[in-house]
XYZ file of C-alpha atoms in Angstrom:
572
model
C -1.502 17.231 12.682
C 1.141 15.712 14.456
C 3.581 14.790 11.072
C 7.454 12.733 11.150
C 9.765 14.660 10.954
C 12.578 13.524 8.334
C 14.957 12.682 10.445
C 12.375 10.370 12.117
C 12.427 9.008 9.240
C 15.626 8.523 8.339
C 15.431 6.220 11.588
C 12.545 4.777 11.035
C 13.614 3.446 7.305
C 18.095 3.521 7.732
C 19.136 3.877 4.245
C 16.300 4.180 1.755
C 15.966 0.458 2.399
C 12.440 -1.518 2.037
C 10.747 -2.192 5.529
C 11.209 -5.982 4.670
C 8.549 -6.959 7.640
C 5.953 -5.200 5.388
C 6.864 -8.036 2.112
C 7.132 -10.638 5.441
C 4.026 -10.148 7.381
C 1.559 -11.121 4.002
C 3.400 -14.273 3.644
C 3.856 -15.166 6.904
C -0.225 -14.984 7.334
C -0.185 -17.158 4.290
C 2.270 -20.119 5.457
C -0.451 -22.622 5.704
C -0.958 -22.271 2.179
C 2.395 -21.359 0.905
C 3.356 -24.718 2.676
C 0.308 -26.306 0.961
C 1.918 -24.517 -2.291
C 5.390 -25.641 -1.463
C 4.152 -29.504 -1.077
C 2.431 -29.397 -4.363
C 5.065 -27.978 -6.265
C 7.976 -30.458 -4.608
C 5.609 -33.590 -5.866
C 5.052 -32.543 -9.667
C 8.915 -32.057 -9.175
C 9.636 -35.620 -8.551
C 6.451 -37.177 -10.895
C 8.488 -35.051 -13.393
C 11.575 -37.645 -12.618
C 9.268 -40.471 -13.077
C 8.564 -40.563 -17.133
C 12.033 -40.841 -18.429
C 13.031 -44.310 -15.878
C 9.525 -45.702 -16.703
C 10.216 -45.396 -20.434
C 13.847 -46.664 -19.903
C 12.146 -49.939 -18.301
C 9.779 -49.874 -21.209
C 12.420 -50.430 -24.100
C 15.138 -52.604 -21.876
C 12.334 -54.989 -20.072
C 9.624 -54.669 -22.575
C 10.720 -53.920 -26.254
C 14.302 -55.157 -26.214
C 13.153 -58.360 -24.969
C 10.128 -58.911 -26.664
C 7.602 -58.811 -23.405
C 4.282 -57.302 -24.303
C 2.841 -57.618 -21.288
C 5.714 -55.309 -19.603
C 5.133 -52.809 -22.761
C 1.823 -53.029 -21.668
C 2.271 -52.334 -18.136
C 4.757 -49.118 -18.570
C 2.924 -47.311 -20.995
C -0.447 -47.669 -18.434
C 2.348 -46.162 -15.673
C 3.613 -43.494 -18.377
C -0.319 -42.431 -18.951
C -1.036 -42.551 -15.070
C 1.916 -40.609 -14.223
C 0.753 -38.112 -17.176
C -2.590 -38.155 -15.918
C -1.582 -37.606 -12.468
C 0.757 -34.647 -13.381
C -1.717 -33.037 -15.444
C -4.096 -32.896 -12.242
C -1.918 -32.224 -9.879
C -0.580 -29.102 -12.414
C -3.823 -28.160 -12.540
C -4.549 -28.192 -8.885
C -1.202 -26.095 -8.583
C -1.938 -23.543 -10.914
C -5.357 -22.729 -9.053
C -3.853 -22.983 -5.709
C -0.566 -20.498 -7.196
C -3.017 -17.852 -8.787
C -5.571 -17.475 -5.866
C -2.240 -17.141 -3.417
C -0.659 -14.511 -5.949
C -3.716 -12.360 -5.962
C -4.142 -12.613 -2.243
C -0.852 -11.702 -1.617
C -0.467 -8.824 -4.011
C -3.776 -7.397 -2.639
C -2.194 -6.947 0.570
C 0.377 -5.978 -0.647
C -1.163 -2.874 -2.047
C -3.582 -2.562 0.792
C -0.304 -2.018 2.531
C 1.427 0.350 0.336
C -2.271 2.048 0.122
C -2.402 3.017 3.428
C 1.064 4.180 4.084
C 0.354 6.428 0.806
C -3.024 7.754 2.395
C -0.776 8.585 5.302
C 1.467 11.633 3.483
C 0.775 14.786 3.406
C -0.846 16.340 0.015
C 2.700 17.841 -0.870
C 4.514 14.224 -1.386
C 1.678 13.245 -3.699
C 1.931 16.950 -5.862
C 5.959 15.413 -6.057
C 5.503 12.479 -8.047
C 3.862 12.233 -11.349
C 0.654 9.858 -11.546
C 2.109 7.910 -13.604
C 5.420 7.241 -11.598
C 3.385 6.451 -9.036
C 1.353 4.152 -11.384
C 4.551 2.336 -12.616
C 5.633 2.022 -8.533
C 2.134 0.674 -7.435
C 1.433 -1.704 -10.140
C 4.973 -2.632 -11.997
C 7.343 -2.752 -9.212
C 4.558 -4.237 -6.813
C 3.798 -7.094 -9.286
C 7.464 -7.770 -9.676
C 8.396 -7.667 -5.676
C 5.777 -9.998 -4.990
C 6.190 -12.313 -8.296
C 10.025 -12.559 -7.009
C 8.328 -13.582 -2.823
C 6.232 -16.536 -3.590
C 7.529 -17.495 -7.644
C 11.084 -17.386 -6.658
C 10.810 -19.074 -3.353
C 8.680 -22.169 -4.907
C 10.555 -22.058 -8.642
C 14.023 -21.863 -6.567
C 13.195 -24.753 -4.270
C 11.723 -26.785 -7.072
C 14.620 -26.352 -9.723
C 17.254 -27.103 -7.341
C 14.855 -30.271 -6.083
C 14.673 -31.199 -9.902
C 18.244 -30.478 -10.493
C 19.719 -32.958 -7.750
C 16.829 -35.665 -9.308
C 18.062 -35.206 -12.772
C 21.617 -35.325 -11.668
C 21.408 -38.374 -9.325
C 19.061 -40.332 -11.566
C 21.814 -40.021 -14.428
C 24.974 -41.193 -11.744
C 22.255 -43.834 -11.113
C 22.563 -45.040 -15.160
C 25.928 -44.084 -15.529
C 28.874 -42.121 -12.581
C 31.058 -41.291 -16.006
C 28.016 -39.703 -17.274
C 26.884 -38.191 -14.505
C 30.505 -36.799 -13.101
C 30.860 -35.315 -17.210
C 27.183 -33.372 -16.924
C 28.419 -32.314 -13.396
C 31.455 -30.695 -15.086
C 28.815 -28.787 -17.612
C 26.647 -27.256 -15.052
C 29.182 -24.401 -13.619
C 30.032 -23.779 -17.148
C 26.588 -22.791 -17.810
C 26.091 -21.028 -14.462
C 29.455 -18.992 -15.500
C 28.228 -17.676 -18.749
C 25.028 -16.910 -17.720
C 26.160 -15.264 -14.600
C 28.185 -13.280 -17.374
C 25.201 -12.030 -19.182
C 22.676 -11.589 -16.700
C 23.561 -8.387 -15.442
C 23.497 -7.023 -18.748
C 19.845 -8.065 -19.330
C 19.073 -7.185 -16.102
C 20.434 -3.536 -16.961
C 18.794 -3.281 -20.557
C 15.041 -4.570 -18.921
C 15.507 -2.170 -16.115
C 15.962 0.493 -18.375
C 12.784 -0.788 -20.614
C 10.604 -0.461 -18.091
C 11.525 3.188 -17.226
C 10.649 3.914 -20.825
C 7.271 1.587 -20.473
C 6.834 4.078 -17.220
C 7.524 7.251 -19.623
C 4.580 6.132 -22.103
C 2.274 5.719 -19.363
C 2.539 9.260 -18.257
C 2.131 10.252 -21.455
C -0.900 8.605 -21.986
C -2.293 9.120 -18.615
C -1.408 13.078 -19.478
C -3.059 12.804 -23.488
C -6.358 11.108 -21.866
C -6.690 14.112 -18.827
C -6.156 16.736 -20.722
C -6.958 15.974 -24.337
C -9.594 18.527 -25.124
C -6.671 21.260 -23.736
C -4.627 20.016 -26.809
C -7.237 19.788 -29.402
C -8.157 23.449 -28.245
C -4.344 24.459 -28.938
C -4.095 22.589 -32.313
C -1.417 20.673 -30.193
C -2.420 17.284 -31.710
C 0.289 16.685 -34.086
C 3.063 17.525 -31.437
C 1.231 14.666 -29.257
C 1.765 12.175 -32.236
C 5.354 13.193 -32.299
C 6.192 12.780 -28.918
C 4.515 9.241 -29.354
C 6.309 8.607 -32.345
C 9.802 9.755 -30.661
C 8.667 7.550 -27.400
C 7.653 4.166 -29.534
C 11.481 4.500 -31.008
C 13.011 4.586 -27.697
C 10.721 1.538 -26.695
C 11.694 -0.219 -29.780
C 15.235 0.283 -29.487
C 15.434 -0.898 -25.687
C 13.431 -3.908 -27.032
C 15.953 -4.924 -29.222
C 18.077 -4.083 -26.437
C 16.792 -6.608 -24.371
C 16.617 -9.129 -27.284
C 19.779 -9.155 -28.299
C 21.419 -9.691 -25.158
C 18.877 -11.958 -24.116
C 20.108 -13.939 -27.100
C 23.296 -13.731 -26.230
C 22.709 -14.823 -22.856
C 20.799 -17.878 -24.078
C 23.246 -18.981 -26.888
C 25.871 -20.579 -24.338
C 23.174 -22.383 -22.789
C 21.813 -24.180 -25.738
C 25.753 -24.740 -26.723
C 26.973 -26.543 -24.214
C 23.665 -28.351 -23.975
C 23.911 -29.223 -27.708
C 27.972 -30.286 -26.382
C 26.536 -32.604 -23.913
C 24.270 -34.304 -25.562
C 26.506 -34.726 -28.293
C 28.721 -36.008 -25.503
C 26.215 -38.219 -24.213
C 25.249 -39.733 -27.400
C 28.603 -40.731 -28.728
C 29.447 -41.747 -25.346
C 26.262 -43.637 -24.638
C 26.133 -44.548 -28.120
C 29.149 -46.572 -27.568
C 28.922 -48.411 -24.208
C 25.584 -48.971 -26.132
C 27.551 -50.859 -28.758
C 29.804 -52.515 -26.595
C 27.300 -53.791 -24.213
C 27.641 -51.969 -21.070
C 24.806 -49.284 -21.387
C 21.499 -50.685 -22.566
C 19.416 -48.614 -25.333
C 16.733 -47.314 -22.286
C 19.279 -46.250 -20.595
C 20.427 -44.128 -22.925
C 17.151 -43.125 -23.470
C 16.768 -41.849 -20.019
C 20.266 -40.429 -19.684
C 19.457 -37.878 -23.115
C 16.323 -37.139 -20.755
C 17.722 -35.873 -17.830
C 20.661 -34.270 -19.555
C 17.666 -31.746 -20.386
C 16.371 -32.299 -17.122
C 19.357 -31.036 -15.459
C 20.106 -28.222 -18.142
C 16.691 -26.480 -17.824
C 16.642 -25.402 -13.780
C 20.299 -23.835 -14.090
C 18.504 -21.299 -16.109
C 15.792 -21.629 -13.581
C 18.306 -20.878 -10.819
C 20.289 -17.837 -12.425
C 16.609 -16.696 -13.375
C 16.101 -16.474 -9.241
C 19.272 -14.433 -9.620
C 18.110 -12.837 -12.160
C 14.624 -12.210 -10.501
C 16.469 -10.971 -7.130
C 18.215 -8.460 -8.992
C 14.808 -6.528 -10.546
C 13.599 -7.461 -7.024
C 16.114 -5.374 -5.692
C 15.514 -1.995 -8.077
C 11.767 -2.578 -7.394
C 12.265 -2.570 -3.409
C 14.323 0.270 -3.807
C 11.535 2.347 -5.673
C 9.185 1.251 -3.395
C 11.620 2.509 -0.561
C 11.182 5.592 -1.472
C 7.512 5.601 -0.735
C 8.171 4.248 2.382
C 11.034 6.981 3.354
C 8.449 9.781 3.102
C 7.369 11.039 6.034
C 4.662 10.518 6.984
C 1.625 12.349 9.172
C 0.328 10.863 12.335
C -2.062 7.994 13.087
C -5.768 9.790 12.010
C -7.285 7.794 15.167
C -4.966 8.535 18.042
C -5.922 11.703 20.082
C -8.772 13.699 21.836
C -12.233 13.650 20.078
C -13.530 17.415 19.753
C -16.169 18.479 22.006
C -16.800 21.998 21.926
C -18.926 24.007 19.604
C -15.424 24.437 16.914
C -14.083 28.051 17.645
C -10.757 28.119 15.647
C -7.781 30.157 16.376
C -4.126 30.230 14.697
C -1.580 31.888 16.985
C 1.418 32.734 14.854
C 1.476 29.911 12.145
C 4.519 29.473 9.744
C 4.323 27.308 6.997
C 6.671 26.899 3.671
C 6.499 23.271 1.105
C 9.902 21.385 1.797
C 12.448 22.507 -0.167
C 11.221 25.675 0.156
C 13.417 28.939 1.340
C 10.888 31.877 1.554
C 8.001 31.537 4.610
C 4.534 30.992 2.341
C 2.218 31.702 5.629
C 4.702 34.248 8.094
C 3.264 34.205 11.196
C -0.532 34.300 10.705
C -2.573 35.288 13.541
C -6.904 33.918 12.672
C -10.158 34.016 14.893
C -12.735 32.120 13.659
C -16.385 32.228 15.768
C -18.747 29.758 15.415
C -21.118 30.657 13.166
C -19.123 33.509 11.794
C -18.782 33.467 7.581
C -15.159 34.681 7.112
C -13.441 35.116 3.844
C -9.360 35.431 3.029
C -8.765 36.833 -0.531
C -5.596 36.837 -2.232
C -3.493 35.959 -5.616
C -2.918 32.246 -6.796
C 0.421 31.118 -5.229
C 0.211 32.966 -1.720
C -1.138 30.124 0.277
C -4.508 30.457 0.439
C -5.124 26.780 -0.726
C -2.070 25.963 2.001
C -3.856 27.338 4.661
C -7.097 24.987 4.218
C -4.692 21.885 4.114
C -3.279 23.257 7.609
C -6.656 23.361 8.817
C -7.836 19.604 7.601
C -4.984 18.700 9.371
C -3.533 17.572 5.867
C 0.033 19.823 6.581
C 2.303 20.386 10.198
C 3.235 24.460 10.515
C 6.989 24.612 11.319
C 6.043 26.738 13.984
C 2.903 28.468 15.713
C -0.049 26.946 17.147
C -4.144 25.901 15.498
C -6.960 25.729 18.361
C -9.956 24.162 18.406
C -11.902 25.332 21.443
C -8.670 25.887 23.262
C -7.190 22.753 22.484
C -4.226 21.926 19.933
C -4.916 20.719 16.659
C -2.339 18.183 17.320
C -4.013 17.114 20.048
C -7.162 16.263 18.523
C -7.934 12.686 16.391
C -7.567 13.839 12.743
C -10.217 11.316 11.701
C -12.905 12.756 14.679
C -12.346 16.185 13.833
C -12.223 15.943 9.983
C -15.996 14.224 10.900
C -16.741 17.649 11.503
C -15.548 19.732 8.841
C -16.716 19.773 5.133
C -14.523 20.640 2.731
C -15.338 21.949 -0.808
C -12.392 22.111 -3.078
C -11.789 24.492 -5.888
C -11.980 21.549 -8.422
C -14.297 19.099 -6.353
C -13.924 15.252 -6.369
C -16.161 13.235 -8.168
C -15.692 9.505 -7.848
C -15.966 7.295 -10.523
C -18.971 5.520 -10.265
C -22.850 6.588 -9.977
C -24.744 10.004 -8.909
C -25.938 8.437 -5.319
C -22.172 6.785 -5.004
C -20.664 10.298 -5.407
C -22.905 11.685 -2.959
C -22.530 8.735 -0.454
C -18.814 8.966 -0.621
C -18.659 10.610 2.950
C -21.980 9.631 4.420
C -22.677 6.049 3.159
C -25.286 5.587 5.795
C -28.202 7.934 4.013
C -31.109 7.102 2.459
C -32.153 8.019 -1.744
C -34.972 10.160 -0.246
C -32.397 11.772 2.062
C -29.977 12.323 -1.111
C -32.930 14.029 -3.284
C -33.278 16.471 -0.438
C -29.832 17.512 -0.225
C -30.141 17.944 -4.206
C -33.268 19.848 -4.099
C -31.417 22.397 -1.408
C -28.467 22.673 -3.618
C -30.852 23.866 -6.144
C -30.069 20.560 -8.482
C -34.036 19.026 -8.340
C -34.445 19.478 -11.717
C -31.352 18.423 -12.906
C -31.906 15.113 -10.700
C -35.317 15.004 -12.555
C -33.691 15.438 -16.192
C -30.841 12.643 -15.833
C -31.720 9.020 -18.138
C -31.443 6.857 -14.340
C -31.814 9.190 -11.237
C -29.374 8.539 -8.849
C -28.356 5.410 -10.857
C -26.669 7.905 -13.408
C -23.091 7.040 -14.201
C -21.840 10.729 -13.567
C -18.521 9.400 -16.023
C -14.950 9.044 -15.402
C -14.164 12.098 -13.137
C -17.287 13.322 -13.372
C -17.049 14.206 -17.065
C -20.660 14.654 -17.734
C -21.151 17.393 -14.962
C -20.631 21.325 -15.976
C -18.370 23.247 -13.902
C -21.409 24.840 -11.746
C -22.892 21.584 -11.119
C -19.843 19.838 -10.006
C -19.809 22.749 -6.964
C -23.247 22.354 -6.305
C -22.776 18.812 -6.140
C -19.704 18.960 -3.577
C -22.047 21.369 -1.309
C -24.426 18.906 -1.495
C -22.090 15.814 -0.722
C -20.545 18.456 2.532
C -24.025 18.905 4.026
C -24.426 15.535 4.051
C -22.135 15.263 6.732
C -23.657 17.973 8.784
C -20.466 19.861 9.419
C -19.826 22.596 11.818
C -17.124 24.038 10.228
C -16.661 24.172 6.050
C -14.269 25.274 4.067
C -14.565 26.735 1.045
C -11.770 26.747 -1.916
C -12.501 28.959 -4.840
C -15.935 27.723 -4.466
C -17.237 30.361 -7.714
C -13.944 30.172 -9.754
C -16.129 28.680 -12.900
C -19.170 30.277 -12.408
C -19.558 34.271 -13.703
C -20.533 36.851 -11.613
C -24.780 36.418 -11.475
C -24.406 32.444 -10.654
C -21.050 33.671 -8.504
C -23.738 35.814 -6.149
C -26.615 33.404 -6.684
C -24.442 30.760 -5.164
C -23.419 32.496 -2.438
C -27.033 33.434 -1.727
C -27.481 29.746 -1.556
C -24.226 28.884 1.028
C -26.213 31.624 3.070
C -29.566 29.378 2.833
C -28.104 26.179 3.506
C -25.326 26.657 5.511
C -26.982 29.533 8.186
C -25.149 29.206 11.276
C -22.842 26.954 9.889
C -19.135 28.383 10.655
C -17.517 28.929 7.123
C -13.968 30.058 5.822
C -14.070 31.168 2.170
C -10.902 31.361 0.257
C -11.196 33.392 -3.172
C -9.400 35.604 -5.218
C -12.900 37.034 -5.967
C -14.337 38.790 -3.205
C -16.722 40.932 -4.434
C -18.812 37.886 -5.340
C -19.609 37.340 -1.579
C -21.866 39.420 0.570
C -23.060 39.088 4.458
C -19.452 38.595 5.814
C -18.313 38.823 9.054
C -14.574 39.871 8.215
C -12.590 39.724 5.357
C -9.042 39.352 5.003
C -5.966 39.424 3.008
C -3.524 37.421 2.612
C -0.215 38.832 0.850
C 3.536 38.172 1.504
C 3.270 35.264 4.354
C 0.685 37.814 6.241
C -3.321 38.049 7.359
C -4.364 41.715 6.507
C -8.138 42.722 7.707
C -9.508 44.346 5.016
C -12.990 44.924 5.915
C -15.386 43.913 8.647
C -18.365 43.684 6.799
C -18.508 42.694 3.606
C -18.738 43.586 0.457
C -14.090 43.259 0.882
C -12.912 45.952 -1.896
């Protein structure tokens, strides 16, 4: 189908940079509650400001002058404003949470789709689990760093200038010494932050490195009990839990660093304040509340610079994460599955001098190949692994552009046609078939949710899998496992043949469709593709040939090129 090219995508995405409309759009759909959000979080600020003055007026008004009732009064204002804080926090949290989770749903709706949208190749690129770490670390972080650093920026800095004014309020000295602190503590941690930044970047590679490991143990775990490969495994998790632990204590250590200047020159102020305080206290210009207060919001103010260089912080991982994420977004990638003509003839294909190599690629895998496919005709191409057999099938699906040449469907360009219209048509069976997570019927409704249970027994009973349906603890209810662990290899082919009819194709394709099965099932499964299939256009691909009969031509494909072997088959 019709695929960007890279250079359209160079212009489409400039430098590698994120498409920031796609991290704008979800938010900006979201403003009424973001706002909502915004106002929630600016009021808790400023209740926050109210505790230390009412206590101030508590001791000064109430204690120091022996006034009960005034006691009285500010603690039942100290237990409101608790009271009121705790509900509104409460209120916050709810509001903040169901936000997040919106947000980072579409999010990955969003990076989803654009993912569905490359070609098979791009996907075969990237390891699942660097694809894991993209979709579900650097997603979380991206969107923790839109809505929790917008909100925890705007309400430190709010909470900052409180702090700050309500101390020049008790006391300018005060206030103009604190203001003197504050870039010292912004300077050292503006120091160290980098650092951190560097050392949690690089522990989250190494979190991404254990994932693929496990991710790779769990797939393929019987493969390295067969090979007595298990104590290897526990080495390379030994030598991978030493590299975590040592970027841990990484990260710790400069982490500590990073917070001892804080908590030093906090520890300097207050001592600051004290003596200070302590002796305008003595000499009767500051009043014991007041001092009270000021040792209040000296933490006050202390506590959002850290806040503040934590957006800085938080921008920076933002930053690596978008530029992951970028890279996603710079593949190119294949055209919009519902733009184009909808195919109306009876599916007569024909490839007029098709090229087709991966990228990177020098050598031509398919050189020029010249295919006429009837309907109703049952065609096989034989041929080694590795010669683009598999390649070929994608092409047809639409799943992969040639470079050059020309597919037909009735006369009209494959590129021409709606991917999502014609793939309606076709059925494809894959050499090592799909099997959702999830129950028997789901599996089998995957493609044609619309169909009845009685319609699904049919299709099982044709597939020759009645008695197997009949021998399973829940029917269609049966958890098949994850990836379809609990189905043999035979079964799991039957199974896709049975989920392909269900669609009522006029055109399937066939991938190594008797790779596990030996040569009397082989035969016995082709006798059944001839039964349930009949006029049914197919296209086999196998490296076993002899295992098919009743064919209408046979091929061979070898160094780029479609040879005709045979016209009838048995192909020899």
């Amino acid at each position: 189908m019709k695929s960007m090219t890279m250079r359209e995508s160079d212009a489409a995405f400039g430098s590698g940079a994120l498409p920031w409309g796609w991290l704008y759009r979800p938010l900006k759909a979201r403003r009424l509650a973001l706002t909502r959000l915004l106002v929630l979080s600016l009021v808790a600020t400023l209740l926050a400001l109210l505790p230390p003055l009412l206590t101030q007026r508590l001791i000064d008004q109430g204690l120091m002058q022996g006034d009960f009732a005034t006691v009285t009064f500010y603690v039942g204002a100290l237990v409101a404003v608790g009271l009121a804080a705790m509900a509104l926090q409460g209120v916050t949290r709810l509001q903040h949470v169901a936000l997040s989770a919106r947000l980072l749903l579409s999010l990955r709706r969003a990076l989803l789709r654009h993912l569905l949208c490359l070609a098979p190749a791009r996907w075969q690129e990237r390891g699942r689990g660097d694809l894991m770490s993209r979709l579900d670390g650097d997603l979380s972080i991206l969107q923790g760093f839109a809505l929790d650093g917008l909100l925890g920026g705007l309400s430190n800095l709010l909470g900052l200038v409180g702090a700050l004014a309500m101390i020049g309020l008790f006391s300018p000295i005060l206030m103009g010494l604190v203001a003197v602190l504050v870039p010292m503590q912004w300077i050292w941690l503006r120091a160290w932050r980098p650092a951190l930044t560097q050392r949690q970047q690089a522990l989250r590679e190494q979190s991404g490195d254990i994932s693929s490991f496990w991710q790779d143990t769990l797939a393929h775990g019987p493969w390295f009990q067969g090979q007595a490969l298990e104590a290897s495994r526990l080495n390379r998790l030994q030598g991978l839990g030493h590299e975590q632990l040592r970027r841990l204590l990484a990260v710790r250590w400069m982490g500590f660093l990073s917070d001892m200047g804080p908590q030093l020159i906090l520890s300097l102020a207050r001592a600051g304040v004290l003596l200070g305080g302590g002796y305008w206290v003595v000499q009767g210009k500051l009043q014991l509340g007041e001092l009270v207060a000021l040792l209040a919001y000296l933490g006050m103010v202390m506590a959002p610079i850290g806040g503040l260089l934590g957006l800085y912080g938080g921008w920076q991982r933002a930053r690596v994460s978008a530029s992951r994420l970028a890279e996603l977004f710079a593949e190119p990638s294949m055209s919009d599955p519902y733009q184009g003509q909808h195919p109306v003839g009876p599916g007569a294909l024909s490839l007029d001098g098709v090229r087709f190599r991966h990228p990177g690629q020098i050598d031509w895998l398919l050189d020029g190949v010249d295919l006429e496919l009837a309907p109703g005709q049952k065609v096989l191409i034989e041929g080694p692994s590795g010669t683009g057999k598999s390649s070929l099938i994608r092409l047809l699906l639409g799943l992969e552009a040639p470079e050059s040449g020309e597919i037909r469907v009735d006369g009209v360009s494959l590129n021409a046609l709606s991917r999502r219209q014609w793939l309606k048509r076709v059925a494809w069976v894959e050499q090592h078939p799909s099997l959702l997570r999830g129950s028997l019927a789901e599996t089998l409704r995957a493609l044609a949710p619309e169909v009845n249970d009685n319609a699904l027994i049919e299709v099982l009973t044709r597939v020759g899998l009645g008695d197997w349906l009949v021998s399973l603890p829940q029917g269609l209810a049966t958890e098949l496992g994850d990836l379809g662990g609990r189905v043999s290899g035979g079964q799991r082919t039957r199974l896709a043949l049975a989920r392909a009819l269900l669609k009522k194709p006029s055109l399937v394709l066939l991938d190594e469709p008797t790779a596990a099965l030996d040569r009397e099932s082989a035969e016995s499964f082709d006798a059944l593709l001839d039964e349930v299939l009949g006029d049914t256009t197919r296209l086999i691909i196998s490296h076993q040939s002899h295992q098919f009969g009743r064919l209408d031509a046979c091929f061979r494909l070898e160094r780029g090129q479609l040879v005709r072997v045979s016209e009838t088959a048995p192909c020899l």
